Short mmCIF file of C-alpha atoms in Angstrom, two decimals:
data_model
loop_
_atom_site.label_atom_id
_atom_site.label_comp_id
_atom_site.label_asym_id
_atom_site.label_seq_id
_atom_site.Cartn_x
_atom_site.Cartn_y
_atom_site.Cartn_z
CA MET B 1 145.97 130.34 -24.68
CA THR B 2 145.64 132.07 -28.14
CA VAL B 3 144.59 129.71 -31.03
CA ILE B 4 145.87 130.58 -34.49
CA ARG B 5 144.06 128.95 -37.24
CA LYS B 6 146.05 127.44 -40.06
CA ASP B 7 144.36 129.57 -42.75
CA ASP B 8 145.01 132.84 -40.77
CA LEU B 9 148.83 132.25 -41.17
CA ILE B 10 148.66 131.07 -44.65
CA ASP B 11 146.32 133.79 -45.98
CA SER B 12 148.44 136.39 -44.28
CA VAL B 13 151.70 135.25 -45.78
CA ASP B 14 150.02 135.15 -49.17
CA ASP B 15 148.54 138.68 -48.73
CA ALA B 16 151.75 139.98 -47.25
CA LEU B 17 153.82 138.84 -50.28
CA GLN B 18 151.40 140.22 -52.87
CA TYR B 19 151.38 143.53 -50.94
CA ILE B 20 155.14 143.97 -50.74
CA SER B 21 155.63 142.79 -54.52
CA TYR B 22 154.14 146.25 -55.63
CA TYR B 23 154.14 148.49 -52.59
CA HIS B 24 157.68 149.88 -51.32
CA PRO B 25 157.76 150.57 -47.64
CA LEU B 26 156.92 154.39 -47.33
CA ASP B 27 160.00 155.00 -45.30
CA PHE B 28 162.15 153.79 -48.24
CA ILE B 29 160.27 156.06 -50.57
CA GLN B 30 160.85 159.00 -48.29
CA ALA B 31 164.44 158.17 -48.09
CA LEU B 32 164.85 157.84 -51.86
CA GLU B 33 163.07 161.32 -52.35
CA THR B 34 165.62 162.85 -49.94
CA ALA B 35 168.50 161.21 -52.10
CA TYR B 36 166.92 162.43 -55.32
CA ASN B 37 166.63 165.98 -54.05
CA LYS B 38 170.24 165.92 -52.88
CA GLU B 39 171.91 164.15 -55.85
CA GLU B 40 174.18 166.30 -58.04
CA ASN B 41 175.21 163.71 -60.61
CA LYS B 42 172.65 163.83 -63.37
CA ALA B 43 173.07 160.23 -64.33
CA ALA B 44 172.53 158.99 -60.76
CA LYS B 45 169.62 161.45 -60.36
CA ASP B 46 168.05 160.26 -63.39
CA ALA B 47 168.39 156.53 -62.19
CA ILE B 48 166.77 157.62 -58.78
CA ALA B 49 163.99 159.11 -60.62
CA GLN B 50 163.24 156.10 -62.79
CA ILE B 51 163.08 153.94 -59.46
CA LEU B 52 160.66 156.47 -57.83
CA ILE B 53 158.49 156.55 -61.14
CA ASN B 54 158.57 152.73 -61.25
CA SER B 55 157.51 152.52 -57.54
CA ARG B 56 154.46 154.67 -58.20
CA MET B 57 153.62 152.82 -61.33
CA SER B 58 153.76 149.45 -59.54
CA ALA B 59 151.68 150.79 -56.69
CA GLU B 60 149.07 151.97 -59.27
CA GLY B 61 149.16 148.77 -61.34
CA LYS B 62 149.59 146.25 -58.68
CA ARG B 63 152.50 144.61 -60.52
CA PRO B 64 156.04 143.81 -59.20
CA LEU B 65 158.46 146.48 -58.59
CA CYS B 66 161.13 144.19 -59.86
CA GLN B 67 161.09 141.09 -61.99
CA ASP B 68 163.29 139.31 -59.41
CA THR B 69 160.58 138.81 -57.00
CA GLY B 70 162.81 137.20 -54.62
CA ILE B 71 163.48 134.47 -52.21
CA VAL B 72 161.18 134.67 -49.19
CA THR B 73 162.60 135.08 -45.77
CA CYS B 74 160.55 134.87 -42.59
CA PHE B 75 161.29 135.55 -38.98
CA VAL B 76 158.53 134.11 -36.91
CA ASN B 77 158.34 134.90 -33.21
CA ILE B 78 155.76 132.59 -31.56
CA GLY B 79 154.43 133.36 -28.17
CA MET B 80 154.62 130.36 -25.67
CA ASP B 81 150.90 130.84 -24.87
CA VAL B 82 149.99 130.31 -28.60
CA ARG B 83 148.57 127.01 -30.07
CA PHE B 84 148.16 126.35 -33.75
CA GLU B 85 144.96 124.75 -34.97
CA THR B 86 146.50 123.01 -37.99
CA ASP B 87 147.75 119.76 -39.29
CA MET B 88 150.83 121.48 -40.85
CA THR B 89 154.09 122.70 -39.47
CA VAL B 90 154.99 126.34 -39.39
CA GLN B 91 157.31 125.82 -42.37
CA GLU B 92 154.55 124.07 -44.33
CA MET B 93 152.04 126.81 -43.60
CA ILE B 94 154.35 129.48 -44.70
CA ASP B 95 155.28 127.57 -47.84
CA GLU B 96 151.67 127.33 -48.81
CA GLY B 97 151.22 131.02 -48.38
CA VAL B 98 154.10 131.51 -50.63
CA ARG B 99 152.71 129.05 -53.27
CA ARG B 100 149.61 130.96 -53.29
CA ALA B 101 151.25 134.27 -53.57
CA TYR B 102 153.51 133.41 -56.41
CA SER B 103 150.87 131.70 -58.39
CA ASN B 104 148.24 134.46 -58.00
CA PRO B 105 146.61 134.54 -61.53
CA ASP B 106 146.05 138.47 -61.17
CA ASN B 107 149.67 139.27 -60.19
CA PRO B 108 151.87 136.06 -60.86
CA LEU B 109 155.28 136.47 -59.17
CA ARG B 110 158.47 134.98 -60.79
CA ALA B 111 159.32 131.63 -59.54
CA SER B 112 163.19 131.81 -58.85
CA ILE B 113 163.99 129.04 -56.39
CA VAL B 114 165.90 125.94 -57.62
CA ALA B 115 166.19 122.75 -55.76
CA GLU B 116 169.44 120.56 -55.86
CA PRO B 117 171.42 123.82 -55.92
CA ALA B 118 174.86 121.83 -56.17
CA GLY B 119 173.49 119.59 -58.94
CA LYS B 120 170.68 120.07 -61.46
CA ARG B 121 169.21 123.29 -60.15
CA ILE B 122 165.63 122.46 -60.98
CA ASN B 123 163.04 125.29 -60.58
CA THR B 124 160.49 124.24 -57.82
CA LYS B 125 158.02 126.32 -59.91
CA ASP B 126 156.23 127.93 -57.00
CA ASN B 127 159.06 129.89 -55.26
CA THR B 128 159.08 127.44 -52.24
CA PRO B 129 160.35 126.71 -49.86
CA ALA B 130 160.86 129.85 -47.97
CA VAL B 131 163.82 130.47 -45.40
CA VAL B 132 161.99 130.36 -42.07
CA HIS B 133 163.51 131.36 -38.62
CA ILE B 134 161.45 130.46 -35.67
CA ASN B 135 161.78 131.89 -32.23
CA LEU B 136 159.66 130.87 -29.09
CA VAL B 137 159.28 134.02 -27.09
CA SER B 138 156.96 135.02 -24.32
CA GLY B 139 153.37 136.17 -24.83
CA ASN B 140 150.24 134.99 -26.72
CA LYS B 141 150.75 136.30 -30.17
CA VAL B 142 152.59 135.46 -33.34
CA GLU B 143 154.72 138.19 -34.94
CA VAL B 144 156.07 137.79 -38.38
CA GLN B 145 158.61 139.72 -40.38
CA ILE B 146 158.58 138.69 -44.02
CA ALA B 147 160.78 139.88 -46.98
CA ALA B 148 161.39 138.92 -50.52
CA LYS B 149 165.02 139.29 -51.28
CA GLY B 150 166.45 139.56 -54.86
CA GLY B 151 169.38 137.57 -55.88
CA GLY B 152 171.33 140.47 -57.08
CA SER B 153 171.63 141.96 -53.66
CA GLU B 154 171.76 138.64 -51.57
CA ASN B 155 174.64 137.57 -53.95
CA LYS B 156 176.77 140.57 -52.62
CA THR B 157 176.70 139.44 -48.93
CA LYS B 158 180.06 139.51 -47.39
CA MET B 159 181.42 137.87 -44.35
CA ALA B 160 184.44 137.87 -42.28
CA MET B 161 185.89 136.76 -38.84
CA LEU B 162 187.67 139.81 -37.75
CA ASN B 163 190.15 140.03 -35.02
CA PRO B 164 188.69 141.62 -31.72
CA SER B 165 190.90 144.76 -32.34
CA ASP B 166 190.06 145.25 -35.99
CA ASP B 167 187.79 148.22 -36.76
CA ILE B 168 184.48 147.23 -38.27
CA ALA B 169 183.89 150.53 -40.14
CA ASP B 170 187.28 150.18 -41.91
CA TRP B 171 186.35 146.72 -43.07
CA VAL B 172 182.84 147.92 -44.35
CA GLU B 173 184.47 150.79 -46.24
CA LYS B 174 187.18 148.63 -47.83
CA THR B 175 184.64 145.76 -48.66
CA LEU B 176 181.80 147.88 -50.12
CA PRO B 177 183.57 148.76 -53.35
CA THR B 178 184.46 145.09 -54.18
CA MET B 179 180.69 144.38 -54.25
CA GLY B 180 180.21 146.38 -57.36
CA ALA B 181 176.78 147.77 -58.29
CA GLY B 182 174.87 144.41 -58.70
CA TRP B 183 173.06 145.09 -55.46
CA CYS B 184 171.25 148.13 -57.16
CA PRO B 185 172.18 151.10 -54.78
CA PRO B 186 171.02 153.26 -53.26
CA GLY B 187 169.89 150.83 -50.56
CA MET B 188 170.27 149.72 -47.04
CA LEU B 189 173.01 147.78 -45.41
CA GLY B 190 172.33 145.29 -42.86
CA ILE B 191 175.34 144.45 -40.41
CA GLY B 192 175.46 141.55 -37.99
CA ILE B 193 178.17 141.49 -35.39
CA GLY B 194 178.83 138.72 -32.96
CA GLY B 195 177.71 135.47 -31.97
CA THR B 196 179.12 132.78 -34.47
CA ALA B 197 179.52 133.00 -38.24
CA GLU B 198 176.02 131.87 -39.02
CA LYS B 199 174.40 134.02 -36.17
CA SER B 200 176.08 137.26 -37.68
CA ALA B 201 174.39 136.51 -40.97
CA VAL B 202 170.98 136.01 -39.43
CA LEU B 203 171.41 139.17 -37.42
CA ALA B 204 172.37 141.03 -40.66
CA LYS B 205 169.35 139.71 -42.44
CA GLU B 206 167.02 140.70 -39.58
CA ALA B 207 168.57 144.09 -39.30
CA LEU B 208 167.29 144.86 -42.80
CA MET B 209 163.54 144.49 -41.53
CA GLU B 210 163.94 147.73 -39.47
CA HIS B 211 162.56 151.25 -40.18
CA ILE B 212 164.70 153.66 -41.87
CA ASP B 213 165.58 156.32 -39.46
CA ILE B 214 169.24 157.51 -40.08
CA GLN B 215 168.18 161.09 -40.78
CA ASP B 216 166.42 161.30 -37.39
CA LEU B 217 169.64 159.78 -35.92
CA ILE B 218 171.90 162.37 -37.61
CA ALA B 219 169.57 165.17 -36.30
CA ARG B 220 169.56 164.03 -32.56
CA GLY B 221 173.07 162.70 -32.55
CA ALA B 222 174.38 159.27 -31.73
CA GLN B 223 173.95 158.18 -27.97
CA THR B 224 175.32 154.59 -28.02
CA ASP B 225 178.38 152.78 -29.47
CA GLU B 226 176.10 150.99 -31.95
CA GLU B 227 174.63 154.38 -33.24
CA LYS B 228 178.07 155.83 -33.49
CA LEU B 229 179.18 152.89 -35.60
CA ARG B 230 175.93 153.27 -37.70
CA LEU B 231 176.69 157.06 -38.45
CA ASP B 232 180.43 156.38 -39.01
CA ILE B 233 179.74 153.59 -41.65
CA PHE B 234 176.79 155.73 -43.32
CA HIS B 235 179.22 158.71 -43.80
CA ARG B 236 182.14 156.58 -44.91
CA VAL B 237 180.17 154.74 -47.44
CA ASN B 238 178.48 157.69 -48.95
CA LYS B 239 181.99 159.36 -49.38
CA LEU B 240 183.00 156.55 -51.58
CA GLY B 241 181.04 158.22 -54.48
CA ILE B 242 179.67 155.00 -55.77
CA GLY B 243 176.13 156.50 -56.11
CA ALA B 244 172.84 155.16 -57.57
CA GLN B 245 173.43 152.12 -59.81
CA GLY B 246 177.16 152.51 -59.45
CA LEU B 247 177.18 155.55 -61.64
CA GLY B 248 178.68 157.80 -59.26
CA GLY B 249 177.01 160.32 -56.82
CA LEU B 250 176.32 161.47 -53.31
CA THR B 251 174.04 158.72 -52.16
CA THR B 252 174.98 155.01 -52.07
CA VAL B 253 173.12 153.98 -48.99
CA VAL B 254 169.99 155.46 -47.38
CA ASP B 255 170.57 153.76 -43.90
CA VAL B 256 172.78 151.29 -42.00
CA LYS B 257 171.32 148.92 -39.60
CA ILE B 258 173.16 146.99 -37.05
CA LYS B 259 172.24 144.13 -34.70
CA THR B 260 174.70 142.42 -32.46
CA ALA B 261 175.04 139.47 -30.23
CA PRO B 262 177.55 138.30 -27.48
CA THR B 263 180.49 136.50 -28.91
CA HIS B 264 183.61 134.57 -28.02
CA ALA B 265 186.36 136.64 -26.58
CA ALA B 266 188.77 135.58 -29.47
CA SER B 267 186.24 136.38 -32.18
CA LYS B 268 184.50 139.14 -34.13
CA PRO B 269 182.15 137.68 -36.71
CA VAL B 270 180.73 140.31 -39.06
CA CYS B 271 178.28 139.93 -41.77
CA LEU B 272 177.26 142.64 -44.31
CA ILE B 273 173.98 142.24 -46.39
CA PRO B 274 172.81 145.00 -48.61
CA ASN B 275 169.14 145.69 -49.69
CA CYS B 276 168.48 146.74 -53.13
CA ALA B 277 166.31 149.63 -54.72
CA ALA B 278 163.46 146.96 -54.69
CA THR B 279 163.50 146.92 -50.84
CA ARG B 280 160.45 144.64 -49.85
CA HIS B 281 159.40 143.64 -46.45
CA VAL B 282 156.44 143.96 -43.98
CA HIS B 283 155.58 142.93 -40.54
CA PHE B 284 152.30 141.61 -39.08
CA THR B 285 150.77 140.23 -36.00
CA LEU B 286 148.41 137.40 -35.47
CA ASP B 287 146.27 137.41 -32.19
CA GLY B 288 143.76 134.86 -32.91
CA SER B 289 141.18 137.17 -34.25
CA GLY B 290 141.80 136.35 -38.00
CA PRO B 291 144.36 136.96 -40.69
CA ALA B 292 146.41 140.20 -40.86
CA GLU B 293 145.20 143.16 -42.82
CA PHE B 294 147.31 145.27 -44.96
CA LYS B 295 146.45 148.85 -45.51
CA ALA B 296 147.26 150.26 -49.08
CA PRO B 297 149.23 153.43 -48.78
CA LYS B 298 147.98 156.58 -50.48
CA LEU B 299 149.41 157.44 -53.77
CA GLU B 300 149.77 160.94 -52.79
CA ASP B 301 152.49 159.81 -50.41
CA TRP B 302 154.80 159.36 -53.47
CA PRO B 303 156.74 162.13 -54.79
CA ASP B 304 155.51 163.87 -57.97
CA ILE B 305 158.66 163.12 -59.96
CA THR B 306 158.96 163.19 -63.65
CA TRP B 307 161.91 162.00 -65.86
CA ASP B 308 162.85 163.77 -69.20
CA VAL B 309 165.50 162.13 -71.45
CA GLY B 310 166.41 165.63 -72.85
CA LYS B 311 166.53 166.99 -76.45
CA ASN B 312 169.85 165.54 -77.39
CA VAL B 313 169.09 161.88 -76.62
CA ARG B 314 170.37 159.45 -79.11
CA ARG B 315 167.42 157.37 -80.69
CA VAL B 316 168.41 153.99 -82.15
CA ASN B 317 166.74 151.79 -84.77
CA LEU B 318 167.79 148.33 -83.81
CA GLU B 319 166.73 147.09 -87.14
CA THR B 320 169.20 149.18 -89.06
CA VAL B 321 172.01 150.05 -86.59
CA THR B 322 175.53 148.78 -87.58
CA LYS B 323 178.70 148.06 -85.69
CA GLU B 324 180.19 151.15 -87.24
CA ASP B 325 177.27 153.16 -85.88
CA ILE B 326 177.96 152.28 -82.27
CA GLN B 327 181.58 153.33 -82.43
CA ALA B 328 180.13 157.03 -82.13
CA TRP B 329 178.34 156.24 -78.76
CA GLU B 330 179.86 157.79 -75.76
CA MET B 331 180.22 156.43 -72.28
CA GLY B 332 177.53 157.96 -70.10
CA GLU B 333 174.97 159.09 -72.70
CA THR B 334 171.40 158.15 -72.64
CA VAL B 335 170.06 155.93 -75.80
CA LEU B 336 166.61 155.05 -76.55
CA LEU B 337 166.30 151.61 -78.40
CA SER B 338 163.60 150.88 -80.82
CA GLY B 339 163.31 147.52 -82.60
CA LYS B 340 164.01 143.97 -81.86
CA ILE B 341 166.30 142.46 -79.18
CA LEU B 342 166.97 138.88 -78.01
CA THR B 343 167.24 138.04 -74.34
CA GLY B 344 169.38 135.49 -72.54
CA ARG B 345 170.70 134.74 -69.02
CA ASP B 346 173.16 132.42 -67.42
CA ALA B 347 171.34 129.17 -68.37
CA ALA B 348 170.73 130.36 -72.00
CA HIS B 349 174.46 131.38 -72.40
CA LYS B 350 175.67 128.04 -71.02
CA ARG B 351 173.65 126.08 -73.47
CA ILE B 352 174.82 128.39 -76.41
CA GLN B 353 178.41 127.62 -75.36
CA GLU B 354 177.71 124.03 -75.30
CA ARG B 355 176.21 123.96 -78.74
CA LEU B 356 179.00 125.95 -80.17
CA GLU B 357 181.70 123.63 -78.62
CA LYS B 358 179.88 120.61 -80.11
CA GLY B 359 179.63 122.44 -83.64
CA GLU B 360 175.99 122.49 -83.46
CA GLY B 361 175.63 126.32 -83.94
CA MET B 362 173.02 128.45 -82.63
CA PRO B 363 169.50 127.29 -81.82
CA GLU B 364 166.83 127.45 -84.49
CA GLY B 365 165.47 131.01 -84.72
CA VAL B 366 168.28 132.67 -82.89
CA ASP B 367 170.63 134.89 -84.95
CA LEU B 368 172.67 137.31 -82.85
CA ASN B 369 174.76 138.71 -85.72
CA GLY B 370 174.73 142.44 -85.66
CA ARG B 371 172.22 142.25 -82.71
CA PHE B 372 171.76 143.22 -78.97
CA ILE B 373 171.09 140.74 -76.23
CA TYR B 374 169.22 141.72 -72.95
CA TYR B 375 170.00 140.01 -69.72
CA VAL B 376 166.64 139.43 -68.13
CA GLY B 377 164.28 137.00 -66.68
CA PRO B 378 160.77 138.59 -66.96
CA VAL B 379 157.61 137.95 -64.96
CA ASP B 380 154.84 136.37 -66.86
CA ALA B 381 152.39 138.79 -68.54
CA VAL B 382 148.85 139.22 -67.45
CA ARG B 383 145.93 140.90 -69.23
CA ASP B 384 146.96 143.08 -72.17
CA GLU B 385 150.83 143.05 -71.18
CA ALA B 386 153.25 142.07 -73.82
CA VAL B 387 155.44 140.93 -70.95
CA GLY B 388 155.42 141.39 -67.12
CA PRO B 389 158.06 143.49 -65.33
CA ALA B 390 161.33 142.90 -67.19
CA GLY B 391 164.20 144.79 -65.47
CA PRO B 392 167.76 143.85 -66.06
CA THR B 393 169.82 141.18 -64.13
CA THR B 394 173.51 141.46 -62.93
CA SER B 395 175.65 141.45 -65.95
CA THR B 396 178.67 140.11 -64.25
CA ARG B 397 177.30 136.70 -64.23
CA MET B 398 177.54 136.63 -67.98
CA ASP B 399 181.19 137.75 -67.97
CA LYS B 400 182.52 134.26 -68.36
CA PHE B 401 180.61 133.91 -71.57
CA THR B 402 181.05 137.29 -73.14
CA ASP B 403 184.32 136.92 -75.12
CA MET B 404 182.70 133.72 -76.62
CA MET B 405 179.48 135.56 -77.57
CA LEU B 406 181.36 138.60 -79.12
CA SER B 407 183.97 136.54 -80.95
CA GLN B 408 181.60 133.68 -82.30
CA THR B 409 178.01 134.95 -82.60
CA GLY B 410 178.41 138.44 -84.26
CA LEU B 411 176.85 140.08 -81.18
CA ILE B 412 177.44 143.78 -81.09
CA GLY B 413 175.87 144.94 -77.82
CA MET B 414 174.70 143.80 -74.46
CA ILE B 415 172.05 145.34 -72.02
CA GLY B 416 172.05 144.56 -68.28
CA LYS B 417 172.77 146.21 -64.97
CA ALA B 418 175.94 146.90 -63.07
CA GLU B 419 179.59 146.79 -63.91
CA ARG B 420 181.50 144.34 -66.07
CA GLY B 421 184.87 142.83 -65.04
CA PRO B 422 188.21 144.10 -66.38
CA SER B 423 188.68 141.20 -68.91
CA THR B 424 185.04 141.65 -70.27
CA VAL B 425 185.75 145.44 -70.73
CA GLU B 426 188.82 144.52 -72.76
CA SER B 427 186.85 142.06 -74.83
CA ILE B 428 184.21 144.75 -75.43
CA LYS B 429 187.01 147.15 -76.60
CA GLU B 430 188.76 144.50 -78.63
CA HIS B 431 185.60 143.59 -80.55
CA LYS B 432 184.37 147.24 -80.67
CA ALA B 433 181.15 146.34 -79.01
CA VAL B 434 179.07 148.13 -76.38
CA TYR B 435 177.58 147.44 -73.04
CA LEU B 436 174.48 149.24 -72.11
CA MET B 437 172.82 149.46 -68.68
CA ALA B 438 169.19 149.64 -67.73
CA VAL B 439 168.23 150.71 -64.28
CA GLY B 440 167.85 147.92 -61.75
CA GLY B 441 164.75 148.35 -59.73
CA ALA B 442 162.70 149.92 -62.52
CA ALA B 443 161.33 146.66 -64.10
CA TYR B 444 157.70 147.82 -64.47
CA LEU B 445 158.81 151.01 -66.17
CA VAL B 446 161.15 149.13 -68.50
CA SER B 447 158.29 146.52 -69.30
CA LYS B 448 156.33 149.37 -70.83
CA ALA B 449 158.80 149.94 -73.56
CA ILE B 450 158.38 146.37 -74.67
CA LYS B 451 155.47 146.09 -77.17
CA LYS B 452 155.82 142.37 -78.24
CA ALA B 453 157.38 139.39 -76.81
CA ARG B 454 157.77 135.71 -77.74
CA VAL B 455 159.97 132.81 -76.73
CA VAL B 456 162.18 131.88 -79.70
CA ALA B 457 164.43 129.19 -77.93
CA PHE B 458 164.92 127.02 -74.71
CA ALA B 459 161.39 127.36 -73.78
CA ASP B 460 162.01 124.72 -71.01
CA LEU B 461 164.11 127.18 -69.06
CA GLY B 462 161.07 129.21 -68.01
CA MET B 463 161.89 132.82 -67.30
CA GLU B 464 165.56 132.00 -68.42
CA ALA B 465 164.37 131.10 -72.11
CA ILE B 466 165.46 133.11 -74.91
CA TYR B 467 162.78 135.74 -75.90
CA GLU B 468 162.52 138.19 -78.60
CA PHE B 469 161.33 141.52 -77.43
CA GLU B 470 160.14 144.33 -79.74
CA VAL B 471 160.87 147.61 -77.86
CA GLU B 472 160.09 151.16 -78.47
CA ASP B 473 162.06 153.90 -76.84
CA MET B 474 163.71 151.51 -74.12
CA PRO B 475 165.97 153.79 -72.05
CA VAL B 476 169.48 152.78 -71.39
CA THR B 477 172.80 154.21 -70.66
CA VAL B 478 176.10 153.48 -72.43
CA ALA B 479 178.06 152.02 -69.57
CA VAL B 480 181.06 150.70 -71.51
CA ASP B 481 181.68 152.20 -75.02
CA SER B 482 183.59 150.65 -77.87
CA ARG B 483 186.77 152.25 -76.79
CA GLY B 484 186.39 150.52 -73.33
CA ARG B 485 185.63 153.67 -71.20
CA ASN B 486 183.82 152.32 -68.22
CA VAL B 487 181.15 154.45 -66.42
CA HIS B 488 181.27 152.27 -63.34
CA GLU B 489 184.87 152.91 -62.99
CA ILE B 490 185.27 156.46 -63.96
CA GLY B 491 181.89 157.64 -62.29
CA PRO B 492 182.56 156.56 -58.77
CA ASP B 493 186.19 157.64 -59.03
CA THR B 494 185.21 161.17 -60.24
CA TRP B 495 182.59 161.53 -57.48
CA LYS B 496 184.80 160.22 -54.62
CA VAL B 497 187.26 163.10 -55.53
CA LYS B 498 184.45 165.62 -55.73
CA ILE B 499 183.08 164.53 -52.50
CA ALA B 500 186.31 164.74 -50.82
CA ASN B 501 187.22 168.20 -52.14
CA ALA B 502 183.80 169.60 -51.12
CA ALA B 503 184.48 168.40 -47.58
CA SER B 504 187.96 169.98 -47.39
#
């Protein structure tokens, strides 16, 4: 009988979550390097470069890869010959590890979990509880797979109850374009097939914990029906031309993972869950000898990649830019922003809407006239940082507020990640505004462009408060220009045709 001490599990969870907050799995880095070297679309190649540079910076600085430090998911396999020396449940021990990891003063992680999800949605302040799946298995050890899954990719989960004769690869090929780019490709796809509806979802999430090996599979060839399906989906998805950050390109996914379970003869449950460019997971085993140890990777294992914005980049002074100036900005061009921007996410937008509807006007200290707003919820700063990692959040969540913001506040530009909906693009065109895209998965890199930060409104919202950032050469791409030209529509369409023509 193996005895596992309470503190060994708690400390291991704590250390694991700190570890994955700033260290990408090496197999993911190698897959991104392969994608970078292969990519032909300059915009997509630049985005991958920023993700890889951000990864190395996070490893060096031991700060989060992404400002969204995720919801914690654990798969815990407990050997039948294991006894815990504890006064807590497994859920309670894991939650305590999460609490300590997310409250670490040297590397605080963003608390994103809200209780009462159908009601008040009150932040739990410590990112607990975790989602824990417990299995009793043979043996005398405890094996834990732990991940921190960002909301942008989690929100793109798709499920279907297919007919037994339906083609799964067809469904994935049709479904993936509907997911947009909010899951921050390139990443992985986890696919669960079989069981029941909820079982397929668990299988898909567990599949994302596996090692990236698609290139090895391509080299040796598929030997099973499951491997054939993986390769079929991998090739079909990459032929869609969605590319890094949805800008169009050769690589949309770096691997496809599948887990299956027997199912009812009348059913074919399928769940598709993507992992983003901030893929974070690690596995560890407890055998009674103490907490798990996590070996730091070598920095020389990261590719030596630099990113040059080029000589013709547009530099913009946000203190003097006018609505007339932005009419000259072209879809797809790189812009470096310097000056002051305000931030705001879902909760702040909702409060602004409520105030305007009541005739109360904007909150004190917030003037959006002629200004830009950045959709972000940053990590708390440490040491000499102006702000912690501060990458963009998914912009489509703000679509419902955009026409109101453009028509009533004087706002002229927005910064976020991923595409905007058709009605929002029309509103941008109507108001001759612009939408700029920062790279999702490059949060630490972006934060280095932020020189000062202060909360100006709604402080009670925590990371969703309205901040004023003073930025210097913050890199963004014009995703929707004032004429309504949309890079997330034109880019993938263009590269889908290029890929098809190259194959013919």
